[in-house]
Amino acid sequence: MKKLLLSLAFSLIIFNLFAQKNGSITGILADSANHKVTLNYSTVSVYKVGDSVLTTYKLSDDKGLFKINGLATGIKYRLVVTAWQYGTFRKEVELTAANPTLNLGTLYLSVKANDLNEVVISAERPPVIVRKDTIEFNAESFKTLPSAVVEDLLKKLPGVAIAPDGSIQVNGKAVSKILVDGKEFFGGDQQIATKNLPANIIDKVQVVDDKQAKRRDPDLTASEIPQVINLKLKKAIKKGAFGKLYAGGGQRSLYQAGGLMNFFRDTTQVSVLAYGNNINQPGFNPNDVQRIGGFNRSGINSMMMTSGGYFEFNGISFGGSYNGIQTSSGGGFNFNTINKKGIKFNTQYFFGRSDNLLEKLTNTNQTLGTDRLITNANENTSSLILKHTIGGKLDWQIDSLTQLTIEPAIVLNSNNSVSKVSSGNNNANNQLINTLENVNDRNSSTNKYQIRADLSKDFKKTGRSFNLGTDISANPNPIVNYNRSNSIFYLVPSTTEIDQLRNNTIDNFRAYVYANYTEPIGKKLNFKVDASGNIINNENALNTFYRNPANQLYDIVVPNLSQTVKQAGFKTNTNVSVRYKITKDLYVQPGLVHNYILLNNRFTNAADIDQRYNFIWPTFQFKYKIFSFNYSARFTEPNVSYLQPVADNTNAFYIRNGNPNLLPARTQNLSMNMYKYDPKSLINYNLYGYGNFTKNGIVNTITINNGVQTVNPINMSGIYNFQGGANISKDFRKDKTSLKVGLGFWASFDHTPVIVNNIQSDANVFNVGPNGSLRLNLNDKVEINQSYSVNLNRSKYDDSFYTNISYNTHQSTSELIIRYPKKLVFETSYSLTINNQKIAGYNNNIKYWNAALTYLFMKNDRAQLKFSVNDILQSNVRRSIQITGNSIIDTQSNNLGRYGMLTLTYNIQNFGQKVGGRQTFFNF
């Protein structure tokens, strides 16, 4: 009963918050000389009489009509009407409880006279002025706190919506860039400007259409043209600095420390960062690295993030590990400037080091008719990873229609690891078949030398464009692997030992050249050609040596485990299409794609193989309003590692062979997408789907004998998969309270042949995942976030030799943030993962609880002292499950476990995000 009463009380409070102020004023604006001319998109500002603080405002619509809702009764208001090239109109009004609605009829404004003695009342400066294609907001009309940044100001502007990831929309249109006094600030990075510049230095916020985007794609409708925001400053910014420093310590000698600083002067910006910790956490959160770390300036060409908080930009890791225990450190800089000719220069260097300890249990259960092969493996791996990344970028806007970009990069990456695995195989009767003790001491390098260049040219003729580019890379990757193993077989007693050195040098070279040209044939017809060529020169040299008992050196060559494969040749891709615009909302684009592949494969101990293929296939694109559909096809040659006709026996119970006779795969791709954001109803929804059909795809055939699996890759057809989903969310806002509710659904289906012991079957794997979320924000004082998802996984087989597999996983995450009383922030999160896949020694219910308390002090809350506790319930484990072929693979790995941490953070100018939240819980 108490819970019911509390729920009713809570509901009444929320209802009351969303139901106040029902007074309204309506009217029509027109020209006093010509009453038929309405004044469209003019500003009607509302002030309380005797008060210069703006209460609210509205713009008249395309018929001169305006309606102002949400006004209180019993209060006198002053209306100030401002229209471009017209004089100001003022009127005092009052709404009463008896007459809460007021219709002013038609208000007539006179054309503004060019009077040099005109008196300007600064307190009535209009909050919004519409000039042709420009909307201009007066920053002083939208009050913010002294410590507010530009993002806080933008949130108060009507029609402006800022997503949790920092992306901005104005009246439902995406913002493509933000300028400061008409120039790019920190390489045009939106969030550098919005999250770091103080709001009180902004005089005006101007919004215009992105004319370059319209020129690049003339078919963009008015609702699709992105917007550009220009921040006009009260006084020019010449130099400054912002960033953050933090340091913390905890029990068990745990620590974290780091700093990230930005310095700018005129058109030059420098970012410097460094970090170190042994708590499995990234040194910074992704937003900080993108914004303050300068990666949005240099360009993000690749991005990888995991649910555990680990992320990489352009292959650069900033610490953190989802599994195991890690000590990481790193640092670097990002330099950006622009010269008088408008050429932008960027260079960056980053170094990272991580020491990892991974303890992993893996249970693999394979169905084999009336029998099973159950593999239990216990792995212990320690590794040291060192990585240097050097990059640069030149961006030259040669003229208003021509742009050149050049990006060189060098990556030097070394990984030294020692892995010890103890494993055993059992059959369906729980009989022990064999055991294995295996040690791999592996030293590898993954290096890359790359240069990319791109030249794009638009023409005065609308719709005509040309693009030419190249991407040249060399990847020398030497691998030295000392492998020692001891195998014991029990059903047919025997013992096998291996002590070998595998010296594998992989050198891959690629020179990729591409070009595309678009020519408008008429108002509704465009002709487009895309062409690319790829020069390939790859080598995989493998030499295997046994240890010599006489001198303990690895100098006995093993011919049947040594081979060099050289793959050279080229491939081309040409796509010709015609785009026909049926209506302003509908277009179709049919085309043809031609692939050509010429490969020469050379083997030192086997016959050479030459491959030559031609491939022609139709393509098609369709778009109607917010819905788009694409169909395409491609040829893909097998990786040279698959062609190596030498067994990989580093795991004596899982031996992988190569196949030099593999053919290129032909894949047909389907995709569809629908996205809509309605700024009026605050509803956001999207629908997406992808699928592909593959002929001559690579399938692994497996032969199992006495518990030892031998894998051979072959070409097979009949491989296809689909995945898709839908999401919808709705925002409810009233004053300073917001509620967001979201629902989602995703599903996938894979159809792949499975061949074990010469018995073939089609494996149909289904994955279904409904989910929901709720986020409540009460004046930023209290935030409640709740999400829940369930993953249903099923695998079915045509042949009774294989047994159908199923498992379910439930995940729930709850979060509470309380920013009260002032200067204190309490936050806690609780996640629960439940899995019905039960294995002895594996945790089926993983409960993860964190909590923290932060004290804010110094001017503008620049300093923060946080005490946090990680993994309060000491779950100390991570778990993942997947279905592959006829197997279900269950993995459990170690984690850092429970610890407390006291961290001090100092913000230079305190231009960061608000304190509290999942992204900043442990990432400072």
Short mmCIF file of N, CA, C and O in Angstrom, two decimals, residues 823-873:
data_model
loop_
_atom_site.label_atom_id
_atom_site.label_comp_id
_atom_site.label_asym_id
_atom_site.label_seq_id
_atom_site.Cartn_x
_atom_site.Cartn_y
_atom_site.Cartn_z
N LYS A 823 27.23 21.82 -4.10
CA LYS A 823 28.64 21.44 -3.99
C LYS A 823 28.84 19.93 -3.78
O LYS A 823 29.98 19.48 -3.71
N LEU A 824 27.77 19.16 -3.67
CA LEU A 824 27.90 17.71 -3.50
C LEU A 824 27.17 17.00 -4.63
O LEU A 824 26.06 17.38 -5.02
N VAL A 825 27.80 15.95 -5.15
CA VAL A 825 27.19 15.12 -6.19
C VAL A 825 27.34 13.67 -5.77
O VAL A 825 28.46 13.18 -5.58
N PHE A 826 26.19 13.01 -5.61
CA PHE A 826 26.20 11.57 -5.31
C PHE A 826 25.72 10.82 -6.54
O PHE A 826 24.73 11.20 -7.17
N GLU A 827 26.43 9.77 -6.90
CA GLU A 827 26.03 8.97 -8.06
C GLU A 827 26.30 7.49 -7.78
O GLU A 827 27.26 7.12 -7.10
N THR A 828 25.41 6.68 -8.30
CA THR A 828 25.57 5.24 -8.13
C THR A 828 24.97 4.54 -9.34
O THR A 828 24.01 5.03 -9.95
N SER A 829 25.53 3.41 -9.69
CA SER A 829 25.01 2.62 -10.80
C SER A 829 25.05 1.14 -10.41
O SER A 829 25.96 0.69 -9.70
N TYR A 830 24.04 0.42 -10.89
CA TYR A 830 23.93 -1.00 -10.58
C TYR A 830 23.53 -1.73 -11.86
O TYR A 830 22.53 -1.39 -12.51
N SER A 831 24.33 -2.71 -12.24
CA SER A 831 24.02 -3.50 -13.44
C SER A 831 23.94 -4.97 -13.07
O SER A 831 24.69 -5.46 -12.21
N LEU A 832 23.03 -5.65 -13.73
CA LEU A 832 22.80 -7.07 -13.46
C LEU A 832 22.74 -7.81 -14.78
O LEU A 832 22.02 -7.41 -15.70
N THR A 833 23.52 -8.88 -14.89
CA THR A 833 23.50 -9.75 -16.06
C THR A 833 23.13 -11.15 -15.62
O THR A 833 23.78 -11.73 -14.75
N ILE A 834 22.07 -11.69 -16.22
CA ILE A 834 21.60 -13.03 -15.88
C ILE A 834 21.65 -13.89 -17.14
O ILE A 834 21.16 -13.49 -18.19
N ASN A 835 22.25 -15.07 -17.02
CA ASN A 835 22.36 -15.98 -18.16
C ASN A 835 21.90 -17.36 -17.76
O ASN A 835 22.23 -17.83 -16.67
N ASN A 836 21.13 -18.02 -18.64
CA ASN A 836 20.62 -19.36 -18.31
C ASN A 836 21.55 -20.47 -18.79
O ASN A 836 21.21 -21.64 -18.70
N GLN A 837 22.73 -20.11 -19.32
CA GLN A 837 23.71 -21.10 -19.74
C GLN A 837 24.53 -21.49 -18.50
O GLN A 837 25.45 -20.79 -18.10
N LYS A 838 24.19 -22.63 -17.90
CA LYS A 838 24.77 -22.98 -16.61
C LYS A 838 25.93 -23.95 -16.78
O LYS A 838 25.78 -25.03 -17.35
N ILE A 839 27.09 -23.54 -16.27
CA ILE A 839 28.30 -24.36 -16.30
C ILE A 839 28.95 -24.28 -14.94
O ILE A 839 29.05 -23.21 -14.34
N ALA A 840 29.40 -25.41 -14.45
CA ALA A 840 30.04 -25.45 -13.13
C ALA A 840 31.26 -24.53 -13.12
O ALA A 840 32.10 -24.59 -14.02
N GLY A 841 31.34 -23.69 -12.09
CA GLY A 841 32.46 -22.78 -11.95
C GLY A 841 32.27 -21.44 -12.64
O GLY A 841 33.12 -20.57 -12.55
N TYR A 842 31.13 -21.26 -13.36
CA TYR A 842 30.86 -20.01 -14.06
C TYR A 842 29.76 -19.25 -13.33
O TYR A 842 28.78 -19.83 -12.87
N ASN A 843 29.91 -17.92 -13.25
CA ASN A 843 28.95 -17.08 -12.55
C ASN A 843 27.81 -16.72 -13.48
O ASN A 843 28.00 -16.05 -14.50
N ASN A 844 26.58 -17.16 -13.15
CA ASN A 844 25.43 -16.91 -14.01
C ASN A 844 24.76 -15.58 -13.74
O ASN A 844 24.09 -15.03 -14.61
N ASN A 845 24.90 -15.05 -12.53
CA ASN A 845 24.30 -13.78 -12.16
C ASN A 845 25.40 -12.81 -11.75
O ASN A 845 25.90 -12.86 -10.63
N ILE A 846 25.78 -11.97 -12.68
CA ILE A 846 26.87 -11.03 -12.43
C ILE A 846 26.27 -9.68 -12.02
O ILE A 846 25.55 -9.04 -12.79
N LYS A 847 26.55 -9.27 -10.78
CA LYS A 847 26.02 -8.02 -10.23
C LYS A 847 27.17 -7.03 -10.07
O LYS A 847 28.17 -7.33 -9.41
N TYR A 848 27.01 -5.87 -10.69
CA TYR A 848 28.09 -4.89 -10.70
C TYR A 848 27.56 -3.56 -10.15
O TYR A 848 26.67 -2.95 -10.74
N TRP A 849 28.09 -3.13 -9.00
CA TRP A 849 27.59 -1.94 -8.32
C TRP A 849 28.74 -0.98 -8.06
O TRP A 849 29.75 -1.34 -7.46
N ASN A 850 28.58 0.26 -8.51
CA ASN A 850 29.54 1.33 -8.27
C ASN A 850 28.86 2.48 -7.55
O ASN A 850 27.64 2.68 -7.69
N ALA A 851 29.62 3.26 -6.81
CA ALA A 851 29.08 4.46 -6.16
C ALA A 851 30.19 5.48 -5.98
O ALA A 851 31.38 5.12 -5.89
N ALA A 852 29.81 6.76 -5.96
CA ALA A 852 30.81 7.81 -5.78
C ALA A 852 30.17 9.05 -5.18
O ALA A 852 28.97 9.31 -5.37
N LEU A 853 30.98 9.82 -4.46
CA LEU A 853 30.55 11.10 -3.90
C LEU A 853 31.61 12.14 -4.25
O LEU A 853 32.80 11.95 -4.01
N THR A 854 31.15 13.26 -4.86
CA THR A 854 32.06 14.30 -5.33
C THR A 854 31.76 15.60 -4.60
O THR A 854 30.59 16.00 -4.47
N TYR A 855 32.82 16.27 -4.15
CA TYR A 855 32.71 17.58 -3.51
C TYR A 855 33.33 18.61 -4.45
O TYR A 855 34.47 18.45 -4.90
N LEU A 856 32.55 19.67 -4.79
CA LEU A 856 33.01 20.72 -5.69
C LEU A 856 33.44 21.93 -4.87
O LEU A 856 32.73 22.35 -3.95
N PHE A 857 34.58 22.52 -5.23
CA PHE A 857 35.03 23.69 -4.49
C PHE A 857 35.88 24.57 -5.38
O PHE A 857 36.10 24.26 -6.56
N MET A 858 36.33 25.68 -4.87
CA MET A 858 37.04 26.75 -5.56
C MET A 858 36.08 27.51 -6.48
O MET A 858 34.92 27.13 -6.67
N LYS A 859 36.57 28.59 -7.08
CA LYS A 859 35.75 29.45 -7.92
C LYS A 859 35.22 28.69 -9.12
O LYS A 859 35.95 27.98 -9.79
N ASN A 860 33.91 28.87 -9.38
CA ASN A 860 33.23 28.19 -10.50
C ASN A 860 33.39 26.67 -10.43
O ASN A 860 33.36 25.98 -11.46
N ASP A 861 33.56 26.14 -9.23
CA ASP A 861 33.67 24.68 -9.04
C ASP A 861 34.78 24.06 -9.88
O ASP A 861 34.65 22.96 -10.41
N ARG A 862 35.90 24.74 -9.94
CA ARG A 862 36.99 24.24 -10.76
C ARG A 862 37.61 22.97 -10.20
O ARG A 862 38.15 22.15 -10.93
N ALA A 863 37.56 22.82 -8.90
CA ALA A 863 38.19 21.65 -8.27
C ALA A 863 37.12 20.67 -7.83
O ALA A 863 36.03 21.05 -7.39
N GLN A 864 37.43 19.39 -7.97
CA GLN A 864 36.50 18.32 -7.61
C GLN A 864 37.27 17.24 -6.85
O GLN A 864 38.30 16.77 -7.33
N LEU A 865 36.74 16.84 -5.73
CA LEU A 865 37.32 15.77 -4.94
C LEU A 865 36.31 14.63 -4.91
O LEU A 865 35.20 14.79 -4.40
N LYS A 866 36.68 13.50 -5.48
CA LYS A 866 35.74 12.39 -5.62
C LYS A 866 36.25 11.15 -4.89
O LYS A 866 37.40 10.75 -5.04
N PHE A 867 35.35 10.57 -4.11
CA PHE A 867 35.61 9.26 -3.52
C PHE A 867 34.69 8.26 -4.19
O PHE A 867 33.47 8.41 -4.17
N SER A 868 35.26 7.25 -4.81
CA SER A 868 34.48 6.28 -5.56
C SER A 868 34.84 4.87 -5.12
O SER A 868 35.97 4.60 -4.71
N VAL A 869 33.86 3.99 -5.22
CA VAL A 869 34.06 2.58 -4.91
C VAL A 869 33.60 1.77 -6.12
O VAL A 869 32.46 1.91 -6.58
N ASN A 870 34.49 0.94 -6.63
CA ASN A 870 34.21 0.12 -7.80
C ASN A 870 33.88 -1.31 -7.38
O ASN A 870 34.51 -1.87 -6.50
N ASP A 871 32.88 -1.89 -8.02
CA ASP A 871 32.52 -3.30 -7.82
C ASP A 871 32.31 -3.61 -6.33
O ASP A 871 32.97 -4.46 -5.74
N ILE A 872 31.35 -2.91 -5.74
CA ILE A 872 31.10 -3.04 -4.30
C ILE A 872 30.78 -4.48 -3.93
O ILE A 872 31.17 -4.97 -2.86
N LEU A 873 30.06 -5.19 -4.79
CA LEU A 873 29.64 -6.56 -4.49
C LEU A 873 30.69 -7.61 -4.85
O LEU A 873 30.45 -8.80 -4.72
#
